[in-house]
Amino acid sequence: MSTEQYLLDTFTFTQQHETRTGQLAEEKLARAIEGLVPQRGQVFNWSASGSVDTTERRFIRLKVDGFMVLQCQRCLQDYEYPVVVDTIFEVVETEDELDEDEDDVEALDRVLASRNLDLFGLIEDEVILALPYIPRHDSCPSLPKALSVEDELVLETEKPNPFAVLGKLKKS
Ligand SMILES: [Zn+2]
């Protein structure tokens, strides 16, 4: 589905310090909204900018700004969760480099050099990564205090316990 607006040549984009900006409607992010509550026709603003340093390392910085409608797992109300992405990708030349020091949390994210890098896919991936595993209000707007404490306890015990899963496997 990616139109030309989303395709870029990583070499020229970084070499010429280009910037690209756009808006993306929620409904286009099919993978990101899959399984979520109905969205509100909101739009995500995004920008990508390229750079190259004196040692010829190339970078693409991707920013996305918007919100996603999620259902709070505590009070079951829908709420707008801010989605803010600011990620710097290093452009690498080989697949091997992509996987290098994968476990290093300090390492930058990487993308493979390409004449047709698909920004759309990158934006969608980053939006998905920005969503919480268990959506919850910081504090639910309409929940009596006593109930919210109780619910909190339920949520704690509902967390998947790896040993419990093992136990089940052994029994079957
Ligand atoms: Zn809530």
PDB file of C-alpha atoms and ligand atoms in Angstrom, residues 72-77 79 136-137 139-141 143, ligand 1:
ATOM      1  CA  CYS A  72      -8.569   0.425  30.192  1.00  0.00           C
ATOM      2  CA  GLN A  73      -8.300  -3.076  31.609  1.00  0.00           C
ATOM      3  CA  ARG A  74      -9.228  -1.849  35.069  1.00  0.00           C
ATOM      4  CA  CYS A  75     -12.413   0.169  34.501  1.00  0.00           C
ATOM      5  CA  LEU A  76     -13.145  -1.008  30.939  1.00  0.00           C
ATOM      6  CA  GLN A  77     -13.602   2.538  29.661  1.00  0.00           C
ATOM      7  CA  TYR A  79      -9.373   6.323  26.701  1.00  0.00           C
ATOM      8  CA  ARG A 136      -4.711   1.126  31.983  1.00  0.00           C
ATOM      9  CA  HIS A 137      -5.538   4.656  33.064  1.00  0.00           C
ATOM     10  CA  SER A 139      -5.958   6.657  37.639  1.00  0.00           C
ATOM     11  CA  CYS A 140      -9.398   5.626  36.510  1.00  0.00           C
ATOM     12  CA  PRO A 141     -11.855   8.532  36.353  1.00  0.00           C
ATOM     13  CA  LEU A 143     -14.002   4.067  39.894  1.00  0.00           C
TER      14      LEU A 143
HETATM   15 ZN    ZN B   1      -9.552   2.973  33.782  1.00  0.00          ZN
END
